[in-house]
Coordinates of N, CA and C in Angstrom, one line a residue:
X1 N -14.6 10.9 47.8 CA -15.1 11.0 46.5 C -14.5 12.1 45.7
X2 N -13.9 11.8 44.4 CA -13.3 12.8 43.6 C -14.3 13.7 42.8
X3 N -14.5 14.6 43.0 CA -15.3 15.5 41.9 C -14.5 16.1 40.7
X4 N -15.1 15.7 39.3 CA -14.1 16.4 38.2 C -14.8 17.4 37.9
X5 N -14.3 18.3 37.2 CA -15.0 19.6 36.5 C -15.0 18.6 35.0
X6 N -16.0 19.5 34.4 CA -16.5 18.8 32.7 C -16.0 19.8 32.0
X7 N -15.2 19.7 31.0 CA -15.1 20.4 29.5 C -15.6 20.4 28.7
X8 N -16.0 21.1 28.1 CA -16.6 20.9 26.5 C -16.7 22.1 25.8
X9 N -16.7 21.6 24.3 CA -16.9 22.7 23.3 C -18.0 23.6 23.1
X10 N -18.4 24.6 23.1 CA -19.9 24.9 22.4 C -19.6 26.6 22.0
X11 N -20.5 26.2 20.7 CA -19.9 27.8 19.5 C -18.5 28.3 19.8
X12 N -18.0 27.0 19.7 CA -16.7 27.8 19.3 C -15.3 28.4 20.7
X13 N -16.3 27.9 21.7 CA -15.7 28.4 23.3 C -15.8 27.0 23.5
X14 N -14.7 27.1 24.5 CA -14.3 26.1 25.9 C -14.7 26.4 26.7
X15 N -16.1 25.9 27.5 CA -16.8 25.7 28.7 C -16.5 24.7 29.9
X16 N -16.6 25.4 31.0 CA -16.1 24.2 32.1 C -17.0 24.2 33.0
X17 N -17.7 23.4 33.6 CA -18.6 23.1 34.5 C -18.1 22.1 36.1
X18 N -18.2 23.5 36.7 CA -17.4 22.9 37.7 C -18.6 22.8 39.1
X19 N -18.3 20.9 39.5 CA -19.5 21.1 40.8 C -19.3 21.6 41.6
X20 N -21.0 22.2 42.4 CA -20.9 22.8 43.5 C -20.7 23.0 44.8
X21 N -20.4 21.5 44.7 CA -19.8 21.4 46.3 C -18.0 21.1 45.6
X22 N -17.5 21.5 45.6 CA -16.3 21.4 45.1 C -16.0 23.1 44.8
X23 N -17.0 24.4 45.1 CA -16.4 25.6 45.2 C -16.9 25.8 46.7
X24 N -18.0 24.7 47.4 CA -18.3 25.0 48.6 C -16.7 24.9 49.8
X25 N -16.3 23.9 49.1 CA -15.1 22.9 50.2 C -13.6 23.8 50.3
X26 N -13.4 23.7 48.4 CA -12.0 24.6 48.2 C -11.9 25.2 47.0
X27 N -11.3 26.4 47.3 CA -10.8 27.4 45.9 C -10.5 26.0 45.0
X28 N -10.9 27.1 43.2 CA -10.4 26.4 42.8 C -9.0 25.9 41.8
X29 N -7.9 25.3 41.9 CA -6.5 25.6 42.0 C -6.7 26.4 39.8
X30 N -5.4 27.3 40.6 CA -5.2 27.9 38.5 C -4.5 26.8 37.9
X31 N -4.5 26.8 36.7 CA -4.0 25.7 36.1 C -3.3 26.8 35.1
X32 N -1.8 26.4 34.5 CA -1.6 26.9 33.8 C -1.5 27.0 32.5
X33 N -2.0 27.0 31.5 CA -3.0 27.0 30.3 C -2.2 27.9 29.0
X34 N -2.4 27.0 27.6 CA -1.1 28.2 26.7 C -2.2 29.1 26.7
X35 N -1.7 30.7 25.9 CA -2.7 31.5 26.0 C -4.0 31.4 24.9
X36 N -3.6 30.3 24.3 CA -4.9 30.2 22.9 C -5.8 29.7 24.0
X37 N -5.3 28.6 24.8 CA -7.0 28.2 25.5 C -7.0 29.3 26.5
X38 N -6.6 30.0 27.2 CA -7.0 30.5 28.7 C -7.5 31.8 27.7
X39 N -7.7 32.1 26.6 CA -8.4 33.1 25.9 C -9.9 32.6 25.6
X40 N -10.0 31.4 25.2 CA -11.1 31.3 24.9 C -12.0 30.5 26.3
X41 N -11.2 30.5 27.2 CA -12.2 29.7 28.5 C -12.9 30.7 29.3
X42 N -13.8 30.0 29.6 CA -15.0 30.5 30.4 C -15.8 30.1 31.2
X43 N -16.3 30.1 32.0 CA -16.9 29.4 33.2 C -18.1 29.4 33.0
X44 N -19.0 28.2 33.4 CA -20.6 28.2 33.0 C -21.1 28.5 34.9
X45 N -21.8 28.7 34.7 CA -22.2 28.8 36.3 C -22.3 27.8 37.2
X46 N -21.6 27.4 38.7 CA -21.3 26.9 39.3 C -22.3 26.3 39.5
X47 N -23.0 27.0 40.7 CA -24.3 25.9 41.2 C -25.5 26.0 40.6
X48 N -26.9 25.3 40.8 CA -28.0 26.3 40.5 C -28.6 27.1 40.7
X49 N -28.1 27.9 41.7 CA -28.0 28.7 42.9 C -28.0 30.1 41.8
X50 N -26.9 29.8 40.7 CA -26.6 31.2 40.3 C -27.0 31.4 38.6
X51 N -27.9 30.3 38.5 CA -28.7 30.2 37.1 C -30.1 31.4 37.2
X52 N -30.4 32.2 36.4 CA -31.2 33.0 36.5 C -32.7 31.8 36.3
X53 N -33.7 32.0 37.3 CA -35.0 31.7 36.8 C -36.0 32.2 36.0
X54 N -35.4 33.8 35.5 CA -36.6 34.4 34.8 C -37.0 33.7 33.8
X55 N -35.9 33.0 32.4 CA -36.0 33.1 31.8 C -37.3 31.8 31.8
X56 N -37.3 30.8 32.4 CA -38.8 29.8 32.3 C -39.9 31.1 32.6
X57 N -40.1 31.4 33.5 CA -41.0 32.5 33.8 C -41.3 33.5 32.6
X58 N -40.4 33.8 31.4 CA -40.7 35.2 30.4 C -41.1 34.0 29.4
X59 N -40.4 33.0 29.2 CA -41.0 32.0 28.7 C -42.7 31.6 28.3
X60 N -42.8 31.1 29.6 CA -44.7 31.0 30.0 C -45.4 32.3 29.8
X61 N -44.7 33.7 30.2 CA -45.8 34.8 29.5 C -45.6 34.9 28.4
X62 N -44.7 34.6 27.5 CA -44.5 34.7 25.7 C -45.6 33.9 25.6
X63 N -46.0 32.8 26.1 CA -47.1 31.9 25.3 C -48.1 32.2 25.4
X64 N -48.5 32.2 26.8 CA -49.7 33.4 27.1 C -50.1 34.6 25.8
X65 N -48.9 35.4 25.6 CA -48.7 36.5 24.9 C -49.4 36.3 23.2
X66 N -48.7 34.9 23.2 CA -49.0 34.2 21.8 C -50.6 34.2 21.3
X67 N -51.0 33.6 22.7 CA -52.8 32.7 22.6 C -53.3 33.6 23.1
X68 N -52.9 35.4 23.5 CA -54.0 36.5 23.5 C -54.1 37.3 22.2
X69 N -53.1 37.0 20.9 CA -53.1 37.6 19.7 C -53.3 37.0 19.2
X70 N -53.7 35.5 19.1 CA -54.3 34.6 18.2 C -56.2 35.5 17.6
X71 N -56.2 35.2 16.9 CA -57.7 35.3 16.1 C -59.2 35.0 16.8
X72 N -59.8 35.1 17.3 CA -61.1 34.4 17.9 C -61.7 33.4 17.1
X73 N -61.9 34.1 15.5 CA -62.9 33.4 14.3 C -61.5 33.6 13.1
X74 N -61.8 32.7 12.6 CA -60.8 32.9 11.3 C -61.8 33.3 9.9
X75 N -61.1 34.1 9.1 CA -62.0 34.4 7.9 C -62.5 33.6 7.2
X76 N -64.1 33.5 6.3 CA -64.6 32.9 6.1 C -64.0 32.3 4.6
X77 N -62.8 32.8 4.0 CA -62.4 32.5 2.9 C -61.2 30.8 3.6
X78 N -60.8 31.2 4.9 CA -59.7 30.3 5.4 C -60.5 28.8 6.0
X79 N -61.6 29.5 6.5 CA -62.3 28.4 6.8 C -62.8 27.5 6.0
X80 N -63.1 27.8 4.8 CA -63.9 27.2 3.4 C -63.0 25.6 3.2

């Protein structure tokens, strides 16, 4: 089975998403690139191994955060 790596654009960078069993098996070869792209390329993170989980987690306390500064009663001019 061939595994490709994916390219794509986003803000303005060249992103490459390369699968993770394809950095488990073998390095992965350099390719040689003019310097306008090998300046703007960048690696997104390999497996999901190496994706941070906090951010779902700060996530869910921001909401929390939200619906304990919400109001109890609203004022009787808003309610009317």
């Amino acid at each position: 089975m061939l595994l490709k790596t994916i390219m794509f654009r986003h803000n303005g960078k060249t992103l490459m998403l390369i699968p993770a069993k394809l950095k488990e098996k073998s390095p992965i070869p350099k390719i040689n690139l003019p310097s306008r792209v090998s300046n703007e390329l960048t690696l997104a993170p390999r497996s999901r191994d190496d994706i941070p989980i906090e951010k779902v987690e700060n996530k869910k306390e921001v909401v929390k955060n939200e619906e304990a500064v919400q109001p109890k009663s609203l004022p009787k001019s808003i309610s009317d």
